[in-house]
Amino acid sequence: MVARYNPSEVEKKWQQKWAEDRLYEVGEGSSRPKWYALTMFPYTSGDLHIGHWYAMAPSDVRARFKRMQGYNVLHPMGFDAFGLPAENAAISRGIHPFTWTMQNVDNMRRQLKSLGAIYDWSREVITCLPEYYKWTQWFFLKLYEAGLAYRGKAPVNWCPRCQTVLANEQVVTGGFCERCGATVSRRDLEQWFFRITKYADELMQYDGIDWSERIQIMQRNWVGKSQGADISFALDYPGVEEKELRVFTTRPDTTFGVTFMVLAPEHPLVAKLTSPERKTEVEDYIALSRRESEVERLSTEKEKDGVFTGAYVVNRLNGESVPIWIADYVLMGYGTGAVMGVPAHDERDFAFAQKYNLPIRVVIAPPEWQGGELEAAYIDPGVMVNSGQFNGLPSQQGIAVVSDFLEAKGYGGRAITYRLRDWLISRQRYWGAPIPMIYCSDCGIVPVPEEYLPVLLPEDAEFRPTGESPLKYCEPFVNTTCPRCSAPAKRETDTMDTFMCSSWYFLRYTSPNCDTAPFDADRLKYWMPVDIYTGGAEHAVMHLFYTRFFIKALRDMGLVDFGEPFARLFNQGIIITQRQKMSKSRGNVINPDEYVSELGADVVRAYLMFIAPWEQGGEWDDSGISGISRWLKRVWNLVLEPYAARVIAENKPSDDKALRDLERITHQTIKKVTDDLEGFRFNTMIAALMEFTNYLIKAKEIGTVADSAWRESVDTLLRLQAPTTPHLAEELWQRRGHGYSIHNQSWPQWDEELAKDEEITLVVQVNGKLRDRITVPVSIAETEAKQLALESQRVKAHLEGKEIIKMIYVPGRLLNMVVR
RNA sequence: GCCGAAGUGGCGGAAUGGUAGACGCGGCAGUCUCAAAAACUGUUGGAGGGCGACCUCCGUGUCGGUUCGAGUCCGACCUUCGGCACCA
């Protein structure tokens, strides 16, 4: 009997040895081709849960596989360390965000080390450290210089009782402040933006990168490009400078159907146009919509309401005067913040017109239309009617014709509008990278000169229980001198959105200690772009979208020579518990630590991969984990209990046959495991390894293959298993007397000839129903196969009294007889 | 409402248009044990039939279609999950 498999002993031993030997540290001087395998770095929330492991274990397995295949693999790890929860911890527990975050980093690093991954810890990146955020700030300055960063007004969630800005997640359902319960309103604040909209079209292109269609669609929807026209309506009010009101529409063909105009409540013309007798009503409405939370206002369930301003515009196409209303279903941030109301051909306008008794004029005739009133808006194509010179034109053609007409007359013309808005990066928070800008009463906005970076976060900022941004009241931080004129000046107190930090962290991994630049250009050139990026699909738009923009901006500044950071993207599914996402607030978090100490990291790694296809994810249920544990114990015993080939008795199957079978299964397994790893099919890869193990156990019992062949197959099993269960494989490799380390071994190759089946099961069907299976040589000829099938008793029973009208023969597969 | 993905045993899941249920969990029976656990062996989709080796029928969300043959392809629908959601 061999000693029992003790995972924690084995794992501790090898993790120590690998670390001492710096086995997984990588450099750029290798003759092997490079492979950059990146996993989304975790946010420093406290501990890693099983969901993190679900993201990390399979990607480590695949990185290890690439390493054994001969690549120089960079598979780094770090921490996304700025963000609101650290600040909340500071407020609620009186612990400094830095302390809280770094404690979490220590704990999470310990957990990550217990996973046994090939992370090169010498390249660790932590975004909240000055040596990192110095360069985040530096990038901000570069974007500012390039004209891609600007200041503008944007609404924030404002709690009137706490007198502070709230993040979206601090506003609870119904629009109340999470902390004090007061109704949250919106307030405009000057904030910093990145001009991501400049890249809107390019961000919809995915040429040369391998990203799932699903993510591409999500990102394209996010950009929300729509084609249509801008139309100018004539305004003529004494004392009002503007002589036109411009709207964007995708349906210029319906312009003759305009019976009213709607402005967003925030539209700058509202105040100017509102007639004195309507003033109170209009102001009340604006106040009301300001108070409403974003969620309420944008709810499609809400009935459309609005108020008349008392003003009118003229539709230049037909000279009609139509009333101007305001309504909160019109959004200031999209198009021009004004909409032409065509109730006959737009569902929202229809509802609005019905409510306020506004005329509904049909200008696109539905099929079979007799000139009667509509029951609902008709939004499909039709023939233009009531449209002057355009009558009789099909509406789809009308879109182009009317656009051209508008253009010719100077009333507007073709236009494209995007749903995408510029990226608002200002956060009224402490725990983020300070925006390196200074406000001088004489010079205006002045960037902090590069040599003064980083703008350090003051350590002694006071965290008031109100939750107000501590930087604003930190005098030593705020008060500075103007870099240009040396007069007293004030610092920007907003910090940057953490998506800014995560937009470039993978560049830093290539040269984490570079202190003269965000990265070393040569080392960056060696590693980038990332060959495979894996992570949760929840980042489909935000992170993955921002970072693409960021890299394109760097490319245009000449800082990098590629426009896409990630050559290939693969999203794994999520692990849920109790039918819900794992989260601390729900209290359904599964910590891997107990499973690791009880069963071993190798077991947890393999189990996570085994439960479902990786891209699917699923419910965490540990009832099946014993299957993996048993498998690894079987491998342990299989490898360590000595093998002895038996002398073959006369009547036993020949030694030769057993050997060929073993060879075939071995090579088939190599092929299957390799293909599955390439295709991220970890669950079937493990099934194949289990089948191989079970086969070897049987072969050992029978004992008819020569020692050398058996040993070779066992060694193959260990190498195939090395990425999945790195500790166990290393231990067994050593115990079999091989050199250290199995992880420096090359990946097994299969021989197509040896993997070929010699015999197959030929399926015989009658009218598509399975009637018999016959074992035949692969090379069997068609006539011979038919002969055998017709001889089968089972088949004969179903041919009784029938006439064979057709035979379908699929070599190596089946024979189907069609009878009547 | 729109976009996307998925529906297969008691459970997780497997299956280039060609043997449905690989692999594993659980169950059942057995070996070992004073006993239990662990481990190992066998068995395990449902219904019916045969003393038996076995045989027959049904079966991949529902209803149709294409095909010699459909879990897989096409159409309609139902359900679940994910994303977006008054974007003019």
PDB file of N, CA and C in Angstrom, chain A residues 419-488:
ATOM      1  N   ARG A 419     -26.272  57.192 -29.521  1.00  0.00           N
ATOM      2  CA  ARG A 419     -26.764  57.064 -28.159  1.00  0.00           C
ATOM      3  C   ARG A 419     -25.608  57.288 -27.172  1.00  0.00           C
ATOM      4  N   LEU A 420     -24.437  56.883 -27.623  1.00  0.00           N
ATOM      5  CA  LEU A 420     -23.233  56.997 -26.803  1.00  0.00           C
ATOM      6  C   LEU A 420     -22.987  58.443 -26.381  1.00  0.00           C
ATOM      7  N   ARG A 421     -22.675  58.639 -25.106  1.00  0.00           N
ATOM      8  CA  ARG A 421     -22.305  59.981 -24.626  1.00  0.00           C
ATOM      9  C   ARG A 421     -20.829  59.964 -24.279  1.00  0.00           C
ATOM     10  N   ASP A 422     -20.286  61.138 -24.102  1.00  0.00           N
ATOM     11  CA  ASP A 422     -18.893  61.197 -23.689  1.00  0.00           C
ATOM     12  C   ASP A 422     -18.747  60.593 -22.290  1.00  0.00           C
ATOM     13  N   TRP A 423     -17.561  60.104 -22.038  1.00  0.00           N
ATOM     14  CA  TRP A 423     -17.286  59.364 -20.801  1.00  0.00           C
ATOM     15  C   TRP A 423     -17.042  60.350 -19.667  1.00  0.00           C
ATOM     16  N   LEU A 424     -17.941  60.338 -18.704  1.00  0.00           N
ATOM     17  CA  LEU A 424     -17.800  61.226 -17.552  1.00  0.00           C
ATOM     18  C   LEU A 424     -16.865  60.555 -16.559  1.00  0.00           C
ATOM     19  N   ILE A 425     -15.698  61.133 -16.337  1.00  0.00           N
ATOM     20  CA  ILE A 425     -14.726  60.446 -15.477  1.00  0.00           C
ATOM     21  C   ILE A 425     -14.590  61.062 -14.088  1.00  0.00           C
ATOM     22  N   SER A 426     -15.243  62.201 -13.835  1.00  0.00           N
ATOM     23  CA  SER A 426     -15.131  62.824 -12.511  1.00  0.00           C
ATOM     24  C   SER A 426     -15.923  62.059 -11.467  1.00  0.00           C
ATOM     25  N   ARG A 427     -15.293  61.856 -10.321  1.00  0.00           N
ATOM     26  CA  ARG A 427     -16.002  61.264  -9.194  1.00  0.00           C
ATOM     27  C   ARG A 427     -15.765  62.170  -7.989  1.00  0.00           C
ATOM     28  N   GLN A 428     -16.836  62.502  -7.299  1.00  0.00           N
ATOM     29  CA  GLN A 428     -16.699  63.393  -6.144  1.00  0.00           C
ATOM     30  C   GLN A 428     -16.378  62.536  -4.934  1.00  0.00           C
ATOM     31  N   ARG A 429     -15.202  61.917  -5.000  1.00  0.00           N
ATOM     32  CA  ARG A 429     -14.816  60.899  -4.034  1.00  0.00           C
ATOM     33  C   ARG A 429     -13.363  61.055  -3.645  1.00  0.00           C
ATOM     34  N   TYR A 430     -13.006  60.443  -2.537  1.00  0.00           N
ATOM     35  CA  TYR A 430     -11.623  60.465  -2.080  1.00  0.00           C
ATOM     36  C   TYR A 430     -10.801  59.351  -2.719  1.00  0.00           C
ATOM     37  N   TRP A 431     -11.306  58.135  -2.672  1.00  0.00           N
ATOM     38  CA  TRP A 431     -10.473  56.979  -2.989  1.00  0.00           C
ATOM     39  C   TRP A 431     -10.382  56.707  -4.497  1.00  0.00           C
ATOM     40  N   GLY A 432      -9.625  57.581  -5.154  1.00  0.00           N
ATOM     41  CA  GLY A 432      -9.390  57.439  -6.582  1.00  0.00           C
ATOM     42  C   GLY A 432      -8.166  58.273  -6.920  1.00  0.00           C
ATOM     43  N   ALA A 433      -7.738  58.196  -8.165  1.00  0.00           N
ATOM     44  CA  ALA A 433      -6.571  58.980  -8.575  1.00  0.00           C
ATOM     45  C   ALA A 433      -7.010  60.435  -8.763  1.00  0.00           C
ATOM     46  N   PRO A 434      -6.380  61.368  -8.028  1.00  0.00           N
ATOM     47  CA  PRO A 434      -6.780  62.771  -8.192  1.00  0.00           C
ATOM     48  C   PRO A 434      -6.573  63.240  -9.629  1.00  0.00           C
ATOM     49  N   ILE A 435      -7.513  64.034 -10.118  1.00  0.00           N
ATOM     50  CA  ILE A 435      -7.385  64.584 -11.459  1.00  0.00           C
ATOM     51  C   ILE A 435      -6.337  65.706 -11.389  1.00  0.00           C
ATOM     52  N   PRO A 436      -5.280  65.596 -12.168  1.00  0.00           N
ATOM     53  CA  PRO A 436      -4.139  66.514 -12.005  1.00  0.00           C
ATOM     54  C   PRO A 436      -4.364  67.869 -12.675  1.00  0.00           C
ATOM     55  N   MET A 437      -5.281  68.641 -12.128  1.00  0.00           N
ATOM     56  CA  MET A 437      -5.606  69.934 -12.714  1.00  0.00           C
ATOM     57  C   MET A 437      -5.654  70.987 -11.609  1.00  0.00           C
ATOM     58  N   ILE A 438      -5.343  72.209 -12.022  1.00  0.00           N
ATOM     59  CA  ILE A 438      -5.311  73.316 -11.054  1.00  0.00           C
ATOM     60  C   ILE A 438      -6.132  74.468 -11.623  1.00  0.00           C
ATOM     61  N   TYR A 439      -6.877  75.124 -10.728  1.00  0.00           N
ATOM     62  CA  TYR A 439      -7.684  76.270 -11.143  1.00  0.00           C
ATOM     63  C   TYR A 439      -7.050  77.545 -10.606  1.00  0.00           C
ATOM     64  N   CYS A 440      -6.684  78.421 -11.534  1.00  0.00           N
ATOM     65  CA  CYS A 440      -6.030  79.666 -11.157  1.00  0.00           C
ATOM     66  C   CYS A 440      -6.959  80.807 -11.573  1.00  0.00           C
ATOM     67  N   SER A 441      -7.121  81.762 -10.694  1.00  0.00           N
ATOM     68  CA  SER A 441      -8.074  82.833 -11.011  1.00  0.00           C
ATOM     69  C   SER A 441      -7.601  83.668 -12.201  1.00  0.00           C
ATOM     70  N   ASP A 442      -6.306  83.651 -12.454  1.00  0.00           N
ATOM     71  CA  ASP A 442      -5.804  84.417 -13.602  1.00  0.00           C
ATOM     72  C   ASP A 442      -5.627  83.559 -14.846  1.00  0.00           C
ATOM     73  N   CYS A 443      -4.975  82.382 -14.684  1.00  0.00           N
ATOM     74  CA  CYS A 443      -4.639  81.568 -15.854  1.00  0.00           C
ATOM     75  C   CYS A 443      -5.753  80.598 -16.238  1.00  0.00           C
ATOM     76  N   GLY A 444      -6.753  80.428 -15.372  1.00  0.00           N
ATOM     77  CA  GLY A 444      -7.827  79.484 -15.686  1.00  0.00           C
ATOM     78  C   GLY A 444      -7.442  78.053 -15.338  1.00  0.00           C
ATOM     79  N   ILE A 445      -7.800  77.137 -16.196  1.00  0.00           N
ATOM     80  CA  ILE A 445      -7.505  75.721 -15.941  1.00  0.00           C
ATOM     81  C   ILE A 445      -6.073  75.423 -16.384  1.00  0.00           C
ATOM     82  N   VAL A 446      -5.260  74.953 -15.444  1.00  0.00           N
ATOM     83  CA  VAL A 446      -3.852  74.683 -15.752  1.00  0.00           C
ATOM     84  C   VAL A 446      -3.531  73.234 -15.376  1.00  0.00           C
ATOM     85  N   PRO A 447      -3.014  72.457 -16.331  1.00  0.00           N
ATOM     86  CA  PRO A 447      -2.633  71.084 -15.989  1.00  0.00           C
ATOM     87  C   PRO A 447      -1.418  71.069 -15.062  1.00  0.00           C
ATOM     88  N   VAL A 448      -1.390  70.076 -14.194  1.00  0.00           N
ATOM     89  CA  VAL A 448      -0.206  69.908 -13.345  1.00  0.00           C
ATOM     90  C   VAL A 448       0.938  69.452 -14.243  1.00  0.00           C
ATOM     91  N   PRO A 449       2.088  70.133 -14.196  1.00  0.00           N
ATOM     92  CA  PRO A 449       3.209  69.704 -15.048  1.00  0.00           C
ATOM     93  C   PRO A 449       3.640  68.275 -14.709  1.00  0.00           C
ATOM     94  N   GLU A 450       4.017  67.526 -15.741  1.00  0.00           N
ATOM     95  CA  GLU A 450       4.400  66.125 -15.568  1.00  0.00           C
ATOM     96  C   GLU A 450       5.374  65.881 -14.432  1.00  0.00           C
ATOM     97  N   GLU A 451       6.360  66.811 -14.289  1.00  0.00           N
ATOM     98  CA  GLU A 451       7.396  66.574 -13.279  1.00  0.00           C
ATOM     99  C   GLU A 451       6.855  66.649 -11.852  1.00  0.00           C
ATOM    100  N   TYR A 452       5.647  67.181 -11.695  1.00  0.00           N
ATOM    101  CA  TYR A 452       5.053  67.244 -10.356  1.00  0.00           C
ATOM    102  C   TYR A 452       4.150  66.054 -10.060  1.00  0.00           C
ATOM    103  N   LEU A 453       4.077  65.125 -10.995  1.00  0.00           N
ATOM    104  CA  LEU A 453       3.261  63.936 -10.741  1.00  0.00           C
ATOM    105  C   LEU A 453       4.042  62.988  -9.836  1.00  0.00           C
ATOM    106  N   PRO A 454       3.378  62.173  -9.061  1.00  0.00           N
ATOM    107  CA  PRO A 454       1.926  62.136  -8.926  1.00  0.00           C
ATOM    108  C   PRO A 454       1.378  63.241  -8.021  1.00  0.00           C
ATOM    109  N   VAL A 455       0.161  63.623  -8.272  1.00  0.00           N
ATOM    110  CA  VAL A 455      -0.571  64.421  -7.299  1.00  0.00           C
ATOM    111  C   VAL A 455      -1.050  63.420  -6.267  1.00  0.00           C
ATOM    112  N   LEU A 456      -0.390  63.451  -5.103  1.00  0.00           N
ATOM    113  CA  LEU A 456      -0.655  62.435  -4.091  1.00  0.00           C
ATOM    114  C   LEU A 456      -1.974  62.677  -3.380  1.00  0.00           C
ATOM    115  N   LEU A 457      -2.637  61.574  -3.070  1.00  0.00           N
ATOM    116  CA  LEU A 457      -3.818  61.668  -2.226  1.00  0.00           C
ATOM    117  C   LEU A 457      -3.337  62.007  -0.834  1.00  0.00           C
ATOM    118  N   PRO A 458      -3.903  63.031  -0.196  1.00  0.00           N
ATOM    119  CA  PRO A 458      -3.469  63.347   1.166  1.00  0.00           C
ATOM    120  C   PRO A 458      -3.864  62.208   2.096  1.00  0.00           C
ATOM    121  N   GLU A 459      -2.928  61.802   2.955  1.00  0.00           N
ATOM    122  CA  GLU A 459      -3.227  60.663   3.821  1.00  0.00           C
ATOM    123  C   GLU A 459      -4.160  61.031   4.960  1.00  0.00           C
ATOM    124  N   ASP A 460      -4.069  62.307   5.349  1.00  0.00           N
ATOM    125  CA  ASP A 460      -4.787  62.687   6.572  1.00  0.00           C
ATOM    126  C   ASP A 460      -6.143  63.335   6.301  1.00  0.00           C
ATOM    127  N   ALA A 461      -6.704  63.086   5.161  1.00  0.00           N
ATOM    128  CA  ALA A 461      -8.025  63.651   4.887  1.00  0.00           C
ATOM    129  C   ALA A 461      -9.017  63.147   5.927  1.00  0.00           C
ATOM    130  N   GLU A 462      -9.936  64.011   6.242  1.00  0.00           N
ATOM    131  CA  GLU A 462     -10.898  63.634   7.269  1.00  0.00           C
ATOM    132  C   GLU A 462     -12.145  63.051   6.632  1.00  0.00           C
ATOM    133  N   PHE A 463     -12.559  61.893   7.117  1.00  0.00           N
ATOM    134  CA  PHE A 463     -13.764  61.291   6.553  1.00  0.00           C
ATOM    135  C   PHE A 463     -14.953  61.675   7.401  1.00  0.00           C
ATOM    136  N   ARG A 464     -15.705  62.623   6.906  1.00  0.00           N
ATOM    137  CA  ARG A 464     -16.867  63.063   7.677  1.00  0.00           C
ATOM    138  C   ARG A 464     -17.982  62.041   7.531  1.00  0.00           C
ATOM    139  N   PRO A 465     -18.733  61.882   8.561  1.00  0.00           N
ATOM    140  CA  PRO A 465     -19.814  60.896   8.500  1.00  0.00           C
ATOM    141  C   PRO A 465     -20.878  61.249   7.448  1.00  0.00           C
ATOM    142  N   THR A 466     -20.866  62.484   6.952  1.00  0.00           N
ATOM    143  CA  THR A 466     -21.836  62.838   5.921  1.00  0.00           C
ATOM    144  C   THR A 466     -21.518  62.161   4.600  1.00  0.00           C
ATOM    145  N   GLY A 467     -20.291  61.745   4.449  1.00  0.00           N
ATOM    146  CA  GLY A 467     -19.923  61.109   3.197  1.00  0.00           C
ATOM    147  C   GLY A 467     -19.511  62.103   2.143  1.00  0.00           C
ATOM    148  N   GLU A 468     -19.295  63.322   2.552  1.00  0.00           N
ATOM    149  CA  GLU A 468     -18.887  64.320   1.586  1.00  0.00           C
ATOM    150  C   GLU A 468     -17.450  64.078   1.143  1.00  0.00           C
ATOM    151  N   SER A 469     -17.147  64.462  -0.098  1.00  0.00           N
ATOM    152  CA  SER A 469     -15.804  64.226  -0.615  1.00  0.00           C
ATOM    153  C   SER A 469     -14.743  64.868   0.280  1.00  0.00           C
ATOM    154  N   PRO A 470     -13.903  64.060   0.883  1.00  0.00           N
ATOM    155  CA  PRO A 470     -12.927  64.586   1.849  1.00  0.00           C
ATOM    156  C   PRO A 470     -11.903  65.532   1.211  1.00  0.00           C
ATOM    157  N   LEU A 471     -11.610  65.377  -0.049  1.00  0.00           N
ATOM    158  CA  LEU A 471     -10.574  66.201  -0.672  1.00  0.00           C
ATOM    159  C   LEU A 471     -10.968  67.678  -0.702  1.00  0.00           C
ATOM    160  N   LYS A 472     -12.248  67.900  -0.855  1.00  0.00           N
ATOM    161  CA  LYS A 472     -12.737  69.265  -0.973  1.00  0.00           C
ATOM    162  C   LYS A 472     -12.437  70.085   0.285  1.00  0.00           C
ATOM    163  N   TYR A 473     -12.388  69.412   1.405  1.00  0.00           N
ATOM    164  CA  TYR A 473     -12.193  70.115   2.670  1.00  0.00           C
ATOM    165  C   TYR A 473     -10.801  69.891   3.243  1.00  0.00           C
ATOM    166  N   CYS A 474      -9.936  69.348   2.425  1.00  0.00           N
ATOM    167  CA  CYS A 474      -8.573  69.095   2.875  1.00  0.00           C
ATOM    168  C   CYS A 474      -7.715  70.254   2.379  1.00  0.00           C
ATOM    169  N   GLU A 475      -7.591  71.248   3.217  1.00  0.00           N
ATOM    170  CA  GLU A 475      -6.955  72.498   2.798  1.00  0.00           C
ATOM    171  C   GLU A 475      -5.540  72.331   2.248  1.00  0.00           C
ATOM    172  N   PRO A 476      -4.712  71.564   2.914  1.00  0.00           N
ATOM    173  CA  PRO A 476      -3.339  71.427   2.390  1.00  0.00           C
ATOM    174  C   PRO A 476      -3.337  70.843   0.978  1.00  0.00           C
ATOM    175  N   PHE A 477      -4.346  70.072   0.664  1.00  0.00           N
ATOM    176  CA  PHE A 477      -4.422  69.499  -0.675  1.00  0.00           C
ATOM    177  C   PHE A 477      -4.955  70.533  -1.667  1.00  0.00           C
ATOM    178  N   VAL A 478      -6.067  71.157  -1.306  1.00  0.00           N
ATOM    179  CA  VAL A 478      -6.743  72.072  -2.221  1.00  0.00           C
ATOM    180  C   VAL A 478      -5.869  73.280  -2.555  1.00  0.00           C
ATOM    181  N   ASN A 479      -5.265  73.862  -1.542  1.00  0.00           N
ATOM    182  CA  ASN A 479      -4.506  75.101  -1.751  1.00  0.00           C
ATOM    183  C   ASN A 479      -3.126  74.815  -2.311  1.00  0.00           C
ATOM    184  N   THR A 480      -2.876  75.418  -3.449  1.00  0.00           N
ATOM    185  CA  THR A 480      -1.584  75.218  -4.092  1.00  0.00           C
ATOM    186  C   THR A 480      -1.246  76.509  -4.819  1.00  0.00           C
ATOM    187  N   THR A 481      -0.219  76.446  -5.642  1.00  0.00           N
ATOM    188  CA  THR A 481       0.104  77.637  -6.424  1.00  0.00           C
ATOM    189  C   THR A 481      -0.017  77.275  -7.899  1.00  0.00           C
ATOM    190  N   CYS A 482      -0.296  78.295  -8.680  1.00  0.00           N
ATOM    191  CA  CYS A 482      -0.456  78.073 -10.104  1.00  0.00           C
ATOM    192  C   CYS A 482       0.890  77.757 -10.733  1.00  0.00           C
ATOM    193  N   PRO A 483       0.987  76.660 -11.456  1.00  0.00           N
ATOM    194  CA  PRO A 483       2.269  76.291 -12.075  1.00  0.00           C
ATOM    195  C   PRO A 483       2.709  77.336 -13.111  1.00  0.00           C
ATOM    196  N   ARG A 484       1.781  78.097 -13.560  1.00  0.00           N
ATOM    197  CA  ARG A 484       2.108  79.057 -14.608  1.00  0.00           C
ATOM    198  C   ARG A 484       2.520  80.406 -14.029  1.00  0.00           C
ATOM    199  N   CYS A 485       1.697  80.951 -13.092  1.00  0.00           N
ATOM    200  CA  CYS A 485       1.979  82.300 -12.601  1.00  0.00           C
ATOM    201  C   CYS A 485       2.345  82.345 -11.127  1.00  0.00           C
ATOM    202  N   SER A 486       2.369  81.167 -10.479  1.00  0.00           N
ATOM    203  CA  SER A 486       2.755  81.062  -9.080  1.00  0.00           C
ATOM    204  C   SER A 486       1.819  81.750  -8.097  1.00  0.00           C
ATOM    205  N   ALA A 487       0.707  82.241  -8.579  1.00  0.00           N
ATOM    206  CA  ALA A 487      -0.271  82.833  -7.664  1.00  0.00           C
ATOM    207  C   ALA A 487      -0.990  81.711  -6.935  1.00  0.00           C
ATOM    208  N   PRO A 488      -1.580  82.003  -5.788  1.00  0.00           N
ATOM    209  CA  PRO A 488      -2.343  80.970  -5.079  1.00  0.00           C
ATOM    210  C   PRO A 488      -3.441  80.421  -5.994  1.00  0.00           C
TER     211      PRO A 488
END
